[in-house]
PDB file of C-alpha atoms and ligand atoms in Angstrom:
ATOM      1  CA  MET A   1      54.165  72.599 -12.272  1.00 87.00           C
ATOM      2  CA  PRO A   2      56.180  71.405 -15.302  1.00 91.00           C
ATOM      3  CA  ASP A   3      59.935  72.001 -15.188  1.00 96.00           C
ATOM      4  CA  TYR A   4      59.703  74.939 -17.573  1.00 98.00           C
ATOM      5  CA  GLN A   5      63.434  75.708 -17.518  1.00 98.00           C
ATOM      6  CA  ALA A   6      64.322  72.193 -18.680  1.00 98.00           C
ATOM      7  CA  ILE A   7      61.525  72.331 -21.240  1.00 98.00           C
ATOM      8  CA  LEU A   8      62.702  75.661 -22.693  1.00 98.00           C
ATOM      9  CA  GLU A   9      66.228  74.229 -22.996  1.00 98.00           C
ATOM     10  CA  GLU A  10      64.876  71.145 -24.747  1.00 98.00           C
ATOM     11  CA  ILE A  11      62.885  73.348 -27.134  1.00 98.00           C
ATOM     12  CA  HIS A  12      65.932  75.517 -27.848  1.00 98.00           C
ATOM     13  CA  ALA A  13      68.039  72.466 -28.681  1.00 98.00           C
ATOM     14  CA  LYS A  14      65.330  71.037 -30.948  1.00 98.00           C
ATOM     15  CA  VAL A  15      64.807  74.322 -32.794  1.00 97.00           C
ATOM     16  CA  VAL A  16      68.562  74.711 -33.367  1.00 96.00           C
ATOM     17  CA  ALA A  17      68.764  71.115 -34.655  1.00 96.00           C
ATOM     18  CA  GLU A  18      65.752  71.474 -36.921  1.00 94.00           C
ATOM     19  CA  ARG A  19      66.408  75.020 -38.204  1.00 89.00           C
ATOM     20  CA  PRO A  20      63.002  75.512 -39.847  1.00 93.00           C
ATOM     21  CA  GLU A  21      63.250  77.362 -43.131  1.00 94.00           C
ATOM     22  CA  GLY A  22      62.630  81.098 -43.157  1.00 96.00           C
ATOM     23  CA  ARG A  23      63.874  84.469 -44.332  1.00 96.00           C
ATOM     24  CA  VAL A  24      64.506  87.639 -42.366  1.00 96.00           C
ATOM     25  CA  ALA A  25      62.048  90.388 -43.442  1.00 95.00           C
ATOM     26  CA  SER A  26      63.757  92.606 -45.992  1.00 92.00           C
ATOM     27  CA  TYR A  27      60.909  94.838 -47.177  1.00 91.00           C
ATOM     28  CA  ILE A  28      61.665  97.093 -44.211  1.00 92.00           C
ATOM     29  CA  PRO A  29      65.372  97.869 -44.821  1.00 90.00           C
ATOM     30  CA  GLY A  30      65.987  98.531 -41.115  1.00 89.00           C
ATOM     31  CA  LEU A  31      65.053  94.919 -40.285  1.00 93.00           C
ATOM     32  CA  ALA A  32      67.061  93.220 -43.040  1.00 92.00           C
ATOM     33  CA  LYS A  33      70.428  93.165 -41.269  1.00 90.00           C
ATOM     34  CA  ILE A  34      69.398  91.200 -38.185  1.00 94.00           C
ATOM     35  CA  HIS A  35      71.350  88.014 -37.607  1.00 95.00           C
ATOM     36  CA  PRO A  36      69.125  85.042 -38.528  1.00 96.00           C
ATOM     37  CA  ASP A  37      70.526  82.733 -35.832  1.00 96.00           C
ATOM     38  CA  LEU A  38      69.355  84.793 -32.866  1.00 97.00           C
ATOM     39  CA  PHE A  39      66.808  82.937 -30.755  1.00 98.00           C
ATOM     40  CA  GLY A  40      65.271  83.773 -27.417  1.00 98.00           C
ATOM     41  CA  MET A  41      62.332  82.557 -25.385  1.00 98.00           C
ATOM     42  CA  HIS A  42      60.910  83.681 -22.047  1.00 98.00           C
ATOM     43  CA  LEU A  43      58.019  82.230 -20.074  1.00 98.00           C
ATOM     44  CA  LEU A  44      56.277  83.830 -17.103  1.00 98.00           C
ATOM     45  CA  THR A  45      53.826  81.787 -15.041  1.00 98.00           C
ATOM     46  CA  ALA A  46      50.687  83.100 -13.372  1.00 97.00           C
ATOM     47  CA  GLU A  47      52.506  82.506 -10.062  1.00 96.00           C
ATOM     48  CA  GLY A  48      55.198  84.980 -11.176  1.00 96.00           C
ATOM     49  CA  GLU A  49      58.028  82.537 -11.890  1.00 98.00           C
ATOM     50  CA  GLU A  50      60.178  83.340 -14.929  1.00 98.00           C
ATOM     51  CA  PHE A  51      62.214  81.082 -17.192  1.00 98.00           C
ATOM     52  CA  SER A  52      64.295  81.914 -20.253  1.00 98.00           C
ATOM     53  CA  VAL A  53      66.747  80.624 -22.841  1.00 98.00           C
ATOM     54  CA  GLY A  54      68.989  82.026 -25.559  1.00 98.00           C
ATOM     55  CA  ASP A  55      68.919  85.696 -26.536  1.00 98.00           C
ATOM     56  CA  SER A  56      65.889  86.450 -24.406  1.00 98.00           C
ATOM     57  CA  ASP A  57      67.346  89.743 -23.131  1.00 97.00           C
ATOM     58  CA  GLU A  58      68.102  91.196 -26.579  1.00 98.00           C
ATOM     59  CA  THR A  59      65.582  93.773 -27.702  1.00 98.00           C
ATOM     60  CA  PHE A  60      64.001  93.573 -31.137  1.00 97.00           C
ATOM     61  CA  SER A  61      61.371  95.381 -33.180  1.00 97.00           C
ATOM     62  CA  ILE A  62      57.976  94.107 -32.028  1.00 98.00           C
ATOM     63  CA  GLN A  63      56.276  95.256 -35.260  1.00 98.00           C
ATOM     64  CA  SER A  64      52.711  93.888 -35.509  1.00 98.00           C
ATOM     65  CA  ILE A  65      52.671  92.684 -31.896  1.00 98.00           C
ATOM     66  CA  THR A  66      52.075  96.354 -31.137  1.00 98.00           C
ATOM     67  CA  LYS A  67      48.607  95.992 -32.722  1.00 98.00           C
ATOM     68  CA  VAL A  68      47.416  94.087 -29.640  1.00 98.00           C
ATOM     69  CA  LEU A  69      48.560  96.951 -27.432  1.00 98.00           C
ATOM     70  CA  LEU A  70      46.924  99.560 -29.682  1.00 98.00           C
ATOM     71  CA  ILE A  71      43.489  97.931 -29.507  1.00 98.00           C
ATOM     72  CA  SER A  72      44.003  97.355 -25.770  1.00 98.00           C
ATOM     73  CA  MET A  73      44.608 101.049 -25.241  1.00 97.00           C
ATOM     74  CA  VAL A  74      41.448 101.904 -27.170  1.00 97.00           C
ATOM     75  CA  LEU A  75      39.402  99.375 -25.172  1.00 96.00           C
ATOM     76  CA  SER A  76      40.889 100.527 -21.891  1.00 93.00           C
ATOM     77  CA  THR A  77      39.612 104.043 -22.567  1.00 86.00           C
ATOM     78  CA  GLN A  78      36.896 104.620 -25.142  1.00 74.00           C
ATOM     79  CA  GLY A  79      35.776 101.096 -25.697  1.00 73.00           C
ATOM     80  CA  ARG A  80      33.244  99.868 -28.076  1.00 82.00           C
ATOM     81  CA  LYS A  81      32.931 102.752 -30.551  1.00 92.00           C
ATOM     82  CA  ILE A  82      35.871 101.279 -32.419  1.00 96.00           C
ATOM     83  CA  TRP A  83      33.793  98.277 -33.559  1.00 96.00           C
ATOM     84  CA  SER A  84      31.801 100.317 -36.050  1.00 96.00           C
ATOM     85  CA  ARG A  85      35.069 101.057 -37.838  1.00 97.00           C
ATOM     86  CA  VAL A  86      36.875  97.711 -37.717  1.00 98.00           C
ATOM     87  CA  GLY A  87      35.524  94.130 -37.682  1.00 97.00           C
ATOM     88  CA  VAL A  88      36.331  91.019 -35.642  1.00 97.00           C
ATOM     89  CA  GLU A  89      36.514  88.347 -38.334  1.00 96.00           C
ATOM     90  CA  PRO A  90      39.651  86.588 -39.590  1.00 95.00           C
ATOM     91  CA  SER A  91      40.652  87.886 -43.003  1.00 91.00           C
ATOM     92  CA  GLY A  92      42.215  84.770 -44.504  1.00 88.00           C
ATOM     93  CA  ASP A  93      44.501  87.170 -46.370  1.00 89.00           C
ATOM     94  CA  PRO A  94      48.064  88.382 -45.845  1.00 89.00           C
ATOM     95  CA  PHE A  95      48.668  91.160 -43.292  1.00 89.00           C
ATOM     96  CA  ASN A  96      49.200  93.823 -45.943  1.00 89.00           C
ATOM     97  CA  SER A  97      46.389  92.846 -48.318  1.00 89.00           C
ATOM     98  CA  LEU A  98      44.152  95.477 -49.897  1.00 89.00           C
ATOM     99  CA  VAL A  99      41.661  93.201 -51.617  1.00 91.00           C
ATOM    100  CA  GLN A 100      38.847  93.045 -49.045  1.00 91.00           C
ATOM    101  CA  LEU A 101      38.813  96.778 -48.408  1.00 92.00           C
ATOM    102  CA  GLU A 102      36.903  97.681 -51.537  1.00 91.00           C
ATOM    103  CA  HIS A 103      34.220  95.000 -51.078  1.00 90.00           C
ATOM    104  CA  GLU A 104      33.821  95.928 -47.436  1.00 91.00           C
ATOM    105  CA  ARG A 105      33.724  99.663 -48.049  1.00 94.00           C
ATOM    106  CA  GLY A 106      36.847 100.653 -46.163  1.00 96.00           C
ATOM    107  CA  ILE A 107      36.028  98.710 -42.962  1.00 97.00           C
ATOM    108  CA  PRO A 108      38.968  96.356 -42.252  1.00 97.00           C
ATOM    109  CA  ARG A 109      38.176  92.799 -41.188  1.00 96.00           C
ATOM    110  CA  ASN A 110      39.999  92.984 -37.860  1.00 97.00           C
ATOM    111  CA  PRO A 111      42.444  95.148 -35.871  1.00 98.00           C
ATOM    112  CA  PHE A 112      45.433  92.837 -36.449  1.00 97.00           C
ATOM    113  CA  ILE A 113      45.835  93.259 -40.203  1.00 96.00           C
ATOM    114  CA  ASN A 114      47.593  96.450 -41.288  1.00 96.00           C
ATOM    115  CA  SER A 115      44.443  98.222 -42.481  1.00 97.00           C
ATOM    116  CA  GLY A 116      42.731  97.494 -39.148  1.00 98.00           C
ATOM    117  CA  ALA A 117      45.671  98.713 -37.091  1.00 98.00           C
ATOM    118  CA  LEU A 118      45.821 101.880 -39.187  1.00 98.00           C
ATOM    119  CA  VAL A 119      42.177 102.590 -38.286  1.00 98.00           C
ATOM    120  CA  VAL A 120      42.955 101.952 -34.606  1.00 98.00           C
ATOM    121  CA  CYS A 121      45.898 104.394 -34.876  1.00 98.00           C
ATOM    122  CA  ASP A 122      43.579 106.961 -36.448  1.00 98.00           C
ATOM    123  CA  PHE A 123      41.082 106.436 -33.598  1.00 97.00           C
ATOM    124  CA  LEU A 124      43.798 107.073 -30.988  1.00 97.00           C
ATOM    125  CA  MET A 125      44.975 110.151 -32.869  1.00 97.00           C
ATOM    126  CA  SER A 126      41.521 111.664 -32.571  1.00 96.00           C
ATOM    127  CA  LEU A 127      41.590 111.110 -28.804  1.00 95.00           C
ATOM    128  CA  TYR A 128      44.982 112.593 -27.907  1.00 96.00           C
ATOM    129  CA  ASP A 129      47.069 115.631 -28.828  1.00 96.00           C
ATOM    130  CA  ASP A 130      50.241 113.580 -28.514  1.00 98.00           C
ATOM    131  CA  PRO A 131      49.166 109.991 -29.229  1.00 98.00           C
ATOM    132  CA  LEU A 132      52.722 108.653 -29.474  1.00 98.00           C
ATOM    133  CA  SER A 133      53.668 109.797 -25.961  1.00 98.00           C
ATOM    134  CA  GLU A 134      50.326 108.558 -24.609  1.00 98.00           C
ATOM    135  CA  PHE A 135      50.819 105.180 -26.249  1.00 98.00           C
ATOM    136  CA  LEU A 136      54.423 104.825 -25.058  1.00 98.00           C
ATOM    137  CA  ASN A 137      53.260 105.658 -21.525  1.00 98.00           C
ATOM    138  CA  PHE A 138      50.523 103.028 -21.799  1.00 98.00           C
ATOM    139  CA  VAL A 139      53.054 100.402 -22.937  1.00 98.00           C
ATOM    140  CA  ARG A 140      55.483 101.425 -20.169  1.00 98.00           C
ATOM    141  CA  ARG A 141      52.725 101.045 -17.601  1.00 97.00           C
ATOM    142  CA  ILE A 142      51.686  97.607 -18.842  1.00 97.00           C
ATOM    143  CA  SER A 143      55.213  96.292 -19.303  1.00 97.00           C
ATOM    144  CA  GLY A 144      56.515  97.803 -16.060  1.00 96.00           C
ATOM    145  CA  VAL A 145      59.544  99.024 -18.039  1.00 96.00           C
ATOM    146  CA  PRO A 146      59.853 102.811 -17.730  1.00 96.00           C
ATOM    147  CA  ASP A 147      62.216 103.285 -20.672  1.00 94.00           C
ATOM    148  CA  ILE A 148      60.410 101.311 -23.384  1.00 96.00           C
ATOM    149  CA  SER A 149      60.887 103.243 -26.594  1.00 96.00           C
ATOM    150  CA  PHE A 150      60.844 102.940 -30.353  1.00 97.00           C
ATOM    151  CA  ASP A 151      63.669 102.568 -32.838  1.00 96.00           C
ATOM    152  CA  ARG A 152      63.856 105.742 -34.926  1.00 97.00           C
ATOM    153  CA  PHE A 153      66.037 104.102 -37.556  1.00 95.00           C
ATOM    154  CA  VAL A 154      63.554 101.242 -38.140  1.00 96.00           C
ATOM    155  CA  ALA A 155      60.583 103.637 -38.072  1.00 97.00           C
ATOM    156  CA  LYS A 156      62.236 105.892 -40.634  1.00 97.00           C
ATOM    157  CA  SER A 157      63.187 103.028 -42.879  1.00 95.00           C
ATOM    158  CA  GLU A 158      59.628 101.606 -42.836  1.00 96.00           C
ATOM    159  CA  ARG A 159      58.207 105.079 -43.406  1.00 97.00           C
ATOM    160  CA  LYS A 160      60.319 105.524 -46.546  1.00 96.00           C
ATOM    161  CA  VAL A 161      58.828 102.460 -48.239  1.00 95.00           C
ATOM    162  CA  ALA A 162      55.297 102.527 -46.743  1.00 97.00           C
ATOM    163  CA  TYR A 163      53.590 102.683 -50.158  1.00 96.00           C
ATOM    164  CA  ARG A 164      51.148  99.878 -49.463  1.00 96.00           C
ATOM    165  CA  ASN A 165      50.095 101.133 -46.038  1.00 97.00           C
ATOM    166  CA  LEU A 166      49.673 104.596 -47.552  1.00 98.00           C
ATOM    167  CA  ALA A 167      47.515 103.071 -50.287  1.00 97.00           C
ATOM    168  CA  MET A 168      45.285 101.537 -47.590  1.00 97.00           C
ATOM    169  CA  LEU A 169      45.082 104.846 -45.767  1.00 98.00           C
ATOM    170  CA  ASN A 170      44.111 106.700 -48.946  1.00 97.00           C
ATOM    171  CA  PHE A 171      41.515 104.099 -49.763  1.00 96.00           C
ATOM    172  CA  MET A 172      39.968 104.105 -46.289  1.00 98.00           C
ATOM    173  CA  LYS A 173      40.093 107.902 -46.149  1.00 98.00           C
ATOM    174  CA  ASP A 174      38.022 107.954 -49.320  1.00 97.00           C
ATOM    175  CA  PHE A 175      35.442 105.707 -47.606  1.00 97.00           C
ATOM    176  CA  GLY A 176      35.412 108.089 -44.620  1.00 98.00           C
ATOM    177  CA  ASN A 177      37.045 105.636 -42.214  1.00 98.00           C
ATOM    178  CA  ILE A 178      40.221 107.691 -41.602  1.00 98.00           C
ATOM    179  CA  HIS A 179      39.579 110.997 -39.876  1.00 98.00           C
ATOM    180  CA  ASN A 180      43.092 112.431 -39.539  1.00 98.00           C
ATOM    181  CA  ASP A 181      45.757 113.436 -42.021  1.00 98.00           C
ATOM    182  CA  ILE A 182      47.105 110.229 -43.566  1.00 98.00           C
ATOM    183  CA  ILE A 183      50.736 111.370 -43.287  1.00 98.00           C
ATOM    184  CA  ALA A 184      50.332 111.890 -39.553  1.00 98.00           C
ATOM    185  CA  VAL A 185      48.690 108.446 -39.237  1.00 98.00           C
ATOM    186  CA  ILE A 186      51.468 106.656 -41.143  1.00 98.00           C
ATOM    187  CA  ASP A 187      54.151 108.384 -39.039  1.00 98.00           C
ATOM    188  CA  PHE A 188      52.418 107.294 -35.843  1.00 98.00           C
ATOM    189  CA  TYR A 189      51.939 103.724 -37.157  1.00 98.00           C
ATOM    190  CA  CYS A 190      55.595 103.322 -38.206  1.00 98.00           C
ATOM    191  CA  ALA A 191      56.761 104.609 -34.804  1.00 98.00           C
ATOM    192  CA  VAL A 192      54.564 102.234 -32.776  1.00 98.00           C
ATOM    193  CA  CYS A 193      55.523  99.242 -34.951  1.00 98.00           C
ATOM    194  CA  SER A 194      59.197  99.905 -34.253  1.00 98.00           C
ATOM    195  CA  ILE A 195      58.906  99.713 -30.454  1.00 98.00           C
ATOM    196  CA  ARG A 196      61.720  97.544 -29.120  1.00 98.00           C
ATOM    197  CA  MET A 197      61.312  94.923 -26.417  1.00 98.00           C
ATOM    198  CA  SER A 198      63.092  91.783 -25.284  1.00 98.00           C
ATOM    199  CA  CYS A 199      61.336  88.428 -24.898  1.00 98.00           C
ATOM    200  CA  GLY A 200      61.287  88.982 -21.136  1.00 98.00           C
ATOM    201  CA  GLU A 201      59.675  92.404 -21.477  1.00 98.00           C
ATOM    202  CA  LEU A 202      57.180  91.106 -23.996  1.00 98.00           C
ATOM    203  CA  ALA A 203      56.151  88.136 -21.847  1.00 98.00           C
ATOM    204  CA  ARG A 204      55.652  90.486 -18.879  1.00 98.00           C
ATOM    205  CA  THR A 205      53.618  92.882 -21.047  1.00 98.00           C
ATOM    206  CA  PHE A 206      51.356  90.071 -22.251  1.00 98.00           C
ATOM    207  CA  ALA A 207      50.785  88.957 -18.657  1.00 98.00           C
ATOM    208  CA  LEU A 208      47.841  91.362 -18.899  1.00 98.00           C
ATOM    209  CA  PHE A 209      46.132  88.878 -21.240  1.00 98.00           C
ATOM    210  CA  MET A 210      47.117  85.885 -19.130  1.00 98.00           C
ATOM    211  CA  ASN A 211      45.642  87.673 -16.088  1.00 98.00           C
ATOM    212  CA  HIS A 212      42.230  88.504 -17.596  1.00 98.00           C
ATOM    213  CA  GLY A 213      43.015  92.204 -17.948  1.00 98.00           C
ATOM    214  CA  LYS A 214      44.764  92.739 -14.609  1.00 97.00           C
ATOM    215  CA  LEU A 215      48.294  94.066 -14.040  1.00 96.00           C
ATOM    216  CA  GLY A 216      50.680  92.394 -11.590  1.00 89.00           C
ATOM    217  CA  ASN A 217      49.857  95.110  -9.023  1.00 91.00           C
ATOM    218  CA  GLY A 218      46.178  94.161  -9.124  1.00 93.00           C
ATOM    219  CA  GLU A 219      45.080  97.119 -11.260  1.00 95.00           C
ATOM    220  CA  GLN A 220      42.309  96.118 -13.715  1.00 96.00           C
ATOM    221  CA  ILE A 221      43.365  97.751 -17.013  1.00 95.00           C
ATOM    222  CA  LEU A 222      40.825  95.903 -19.169  1.00 96.00           C
ATOM    223  CA  SER A 223      37.558  94.376 -18.026  1.00 96.00           C
ATOM    224  CA  VAL A 224      37.502  90.569 -17.945  1.00 96.00           C
ATOM    225  CA  ARG A 225      35.125  90.697 -20.906  1.00 95.00           C
ATOM    226  CA  ARG A 226      37.416  92.894 -22.985  1.00 96.00           C
ATOM    227  CA  ALA A 227      40.466  90.800 -22.136  1.00 97.00           C
ATOM    228  CA  LYS A 228      38.489  87.753 -23.304  1.00 97.00           C
ATOM    229  CA  ARG A 229      37.732  89.485 -26.571  1.00 96.00           C
ATOM    230  CA  ILE A 230      41.343  90.448 -27.218  1.00 98.00           C
ATOM    231  CA  ASN A 231      42.410  86.845 -26.605  1.00 98.00           C
ATOM    232  CA  ALA A 232      39.677  85.672 -28.997  1.00 98.00           C
ATOM    233  CA  LEU A 233      40.959  88.066 -31.648  1.00 98.00           C
ATOM    234  CA  MET A 234      44.523  86.862 -31.135  1.00 98.00           C
ATOM    235  CA  LEU A 235      43.417  83.262 -31.569  1.00 98.00           C
ATOM    236  CA  THR A 236      41.383  83.896 -34.728  1.00 97.00           C
ATOM    237  CA  CYS A 237      43.373  86.733 -36.350  1.00 97.00           C
ATOM    238  CA  GLY A 238      46.820  86.908 -34.712  1.00 97.00           C
ATOM    239  CA  PHE A 239      48.685  85.150 -37.524  1.00 97.00           C
ATOM    240  CA  TYR A 240      46.804  86.477 -40.584  1.00 92.00           C
ATOM    241  CA  ASP A 241      46.205  83.704 -43.102  1.00 94.00           C
ATOM    242  CA  GLU A 242      48.058  81.270 -40.863  1.00 96.00           C
ATOM    243  CA  SER A 243      45.802  81.782 -37.819  1.00 97.00           C
ATOM    244  CA  GLY A 244      44.021  78.469 -38.368  1.00 97.00           C
ATOM    245  CA  GLU A 245      47.299  76.617 -38.673  1.00 97.00           C
ATOM    246  CA  PHE A 246      48.695  78.284 -35.541  1.00 98.00           C
ATOM    247  CA  ALA A 247      45.579  77.288 -33.574  1.00 98.00           C
ATOM    248  CA  PHE A 248      45.902  73.777 -35.010  1.00 98.00           C
ATOM    249  CA  ARG A 249      49.601  73.367 -34.194  1.00 98.00           C
ATOM    250  CA  VAL A 250      49.986  75.511 -31.062  1.00 98.00           C
ATOM    251  CA  GLY A 251      46.517  76.242 -29.678  1.00 98.00           C
ATOM    252  CA  LEU A 252      47.199  79.519 -27.858  1.00 98.00           C
ATOM    253  CA  PRO A 253      46.016  83.091 -28.450  1.00 98.00           C
ATOM    254  CA  GLY A 254      49.047  84.953 -29.775  1.00 98.00           C
ATOM    255  CA  LYS A 255      50.395  87.629 -32.031  1.00 98.00           C
ATOM    256  CA  SER A 256      53.359  87.714 -34.367  1.00 98.00           C
ATOM    257  CA  GLY A 257      55.418  90.535 -35.869  1.00 98.00           C
ATOM    258  CA  VAL A 258      57.722  90.683 -38.885  1.00 97.00           C
ATOM    259  CA  GLY A 259      60.630  91.419 -36.534  1.00 97.00           C
ATOM    260  CA  GLY A 260      60.424  87.686 -35.733  1.00 98.00           C
ATOM    261  CA  GLY A 261      58.722  87.960 -32.358  1.00 98.00           C
ATOM    262  CA  ILE A 262      55.650  86.086 -31.147  1.00 98.00           C
ATOM    263  CA  ALA A 263      53.839  86.668 -27.854  1.00 98.00           C
ATOM    264  CA  ALA A 264      51.249  84.130 -26.698  1.00 98.00           C
ATOM    265  CA  VAL A 265      49.288  83.353 -23.550  1.00 98.00           C
ATOM    266  CA  ASN A 266      47.537  80.523 -21.833  1.00 98.00           C
ATOM    267  CA  PRO A 267      45.018  82.473 -19.707  1.00 98.00           C
ATOM    268  CA  GLY A 268      45.476  81.726 -16.025  1.00 97.00           C
ATOM    269  CA  LYS A 269      48.677  79.712 -16.684  1.00 98.00           C
ATOM    270  CA  TYR A 270      51.477  81.499 -18.494  1.00 98.00           C
ATOM    271  CA  SER A 271      52.563  84.230 -20.841  1.00 98.00           C
ATOM    272  CA  VAL A 272      55.364  83.405 -23.273  1.00 98.00           C
ATOM    273  CA  ALA A 273      57.424  85.300 -25.833  1.00 98.00           C
ATOM    274  CA  VAL A 274      59.746  83.873 -28.452  1.00 98.00           C
ATOM    275  CA  TRP A 275      61.997  85.576 -30.986  1.00 98.00           C
ATOM    276  CA  SER A 276      63.725  84.256 -34.088  1.00 98.00           C
ATOM    277  CA  PRO A 277      64.014  86.642 -37.079  1.00 98.00           C
ATOM    278  CA  PRO A 278      63.558  84.321 -40.105  1.00 98.00           C
ATOM    279  CA  LEU A 279      59.909  84.308 -41.212  1.00 97.00           C
ATOM    280  CA  ASN A 280      57.903  81.681 -43.037  1.00 97.00           C
ATOM    281  CA  GLU A 281      56.006  82.577 -46.212  1.00 95.00           C
ATOM    282  CA  LYS A 282      53.056  83.927 -44.182  1.00 95.00           C
ATOM    283  CA  GLY A 283      55.291  86.427 -42.384  1.00 95.00           C
ATOM    284  CA  ASN A 284      55.384  84.611 -39.025  1.00 97.00           C
ATOM    285  CA  SER A 285      58.587  83.531 -37.252  1.00 98.00           C
ATOM    286  CA  ALA A 286      59.299  79.994 -38.489  1.00 98.00           C
ATOM    287  CA  ALA A 287      61.299  78.878 -35.442  1.00 98.00           C
ATOM    288  CA  GLY A 288      58.957  80.819 -33.150  1.00 98.00           C
ATOM    289  CA  CYS A 289      55.947  78.821 -34.352  1.00 98.00           C
ATOM    290  CA  LEU A 290      57.871  75.563 -33.936  1.00 98.00           C
ATOM    291  CA  ALA A 291      59.038  76.521 -30.428  1.00 98.00           C
ATOM    292  CA  LEU A 292      55.493  77.270 -29.293  1.00 98.00           C
ATOM    293  CA  GLU A 293      54.180  74.075 -30.864  1.00 98.00           C
ATOM    294  CA  LEU A 294      56.811  72.126 -28.928  1.00 98.00           C
ATOM    295  CA  LEU A 295      55.884  74.011 -25.737  1.00 98.00           C
ATOM    296  CA  THR A 296      52.199  73.108 -25.868  1.00 98.00           C
ATOM    297  CA  ASP A 297      52.929  69.550 -27.042  1.00 98.00           C
ATOM    298  CA  ILE A 298      55.515  68.820 -24.337  1.00 98.00           C
ATOM    299  CA  THR A 299      53.502  70.396 -21.502  1.00 98.00           C
ATOM    300  CA  GLY A 300      50.008  69.526 -22.764  1.00 97.00           C
ATOM    301  CA  THR A 301      48.990  73.143 -22.177  1.00 97.00           C
ATOM    302  CA  SER A 302      47.208  74.418 -25.253  1.00 97.00           C
ATOM    303  CA  ILE A 303      43.868  76.051 -24.459  1.00 98.00           C
ATOM    304  CA  PHE A 304      42.074  73.118 -26.072  1.00 96.00           C
TER     305      PHE A 304
HETATM  306  N1  LIG B 401      55.086  97.448 -39.667  1.00 77.24           N
HETATM  307  C1  LIG B 401      54.817  96.259 -40.409  1.00 77.24           C
HETATM  308  C2  LIG B 401      54.057  96.568 -41.697  1.00 77.24           C
HETATM  309  O1  LIG B 401      53.205  97.402 -41.698  1.00 77.24           O
HETATM  310  C3  LIG B 401      54.059  95.307 -39.548  1.00 77.24           C
HETATM  311  C4  LIG B 401      53.720  94.026 -40.253  1.00 77.24           C
HETATM  312  C5  LIG B 401      53.864  92.805 -39.394  1.00 77.24           C
HETATM  313  O2  LIG B 401      54.584  92.777 -38.412  1.00 77.24           O
HETATM  314  N2  LIG B 401      53.228  91.751 -39.834  1.00 77.24           N
HETATM  315  O3  LIG B 401      54.285  95.984 -42.700  1.00 77.24           O
END
């Protein structure tokens, strides 16, 4: 096995030296004040060994990484009915784009752009009386952390300026692809995006996708086939209009969030999470992408 601890330290030093250019997300006021120099990384192997560097125990807002957990919850319960309401193709557009929705009659391209995640939220809302508690319990079960919660301040601050996401909801409601009250859907969406986790917690949560749908205790949460599909979606859609570039540079299924986090997996080998708040122009953590590129280059462990 590679000496992952030494490799993470090497990556940390290189990222600090290189300081790739980026800006902390400011369109959600609650995220704007985060210190740009924070950096953490945590890697968990399939054998259960854990390695970390930097601020890997600090919690941060996972934002769009939550979209992977939302679709996982749907697939772990109701399954395939969701695919008539959201597609599985990369969008080639930014995460908050509205342009394809009109052409495609309110059916979002995939569950990892905002419109797609909003439909997945709506789907969960139709299944449960208290979808937020159900979802938090699902995340607690997968992560193994009983007190995982969301940041009310960040949720509230996103909710206040959620004009674009509300526009998508209105638009999709008009096409008949949102079944619940749009205000209830946006409240649920902003809450689940503001869930806080550390790199360690995130890497342990994503072990589900490293382990082909199985938890550490052997419980099969997702079938092998569904876990495969979620990994395929992460590879093709996890970084919006930078998904091709991420596959090209890093070569792992993964998902980013505007809080600066990225979670990625090499199925059967490791699950890894990295966090650095400044984002590149596509809304993905600039140093996070570099760190993961270094990881797969140094260890020769992309999926390709
Ligand atoms: N909550 C964020 C939004 O809707 C999530 C976006 C992201 O992390 N890319 O804008």
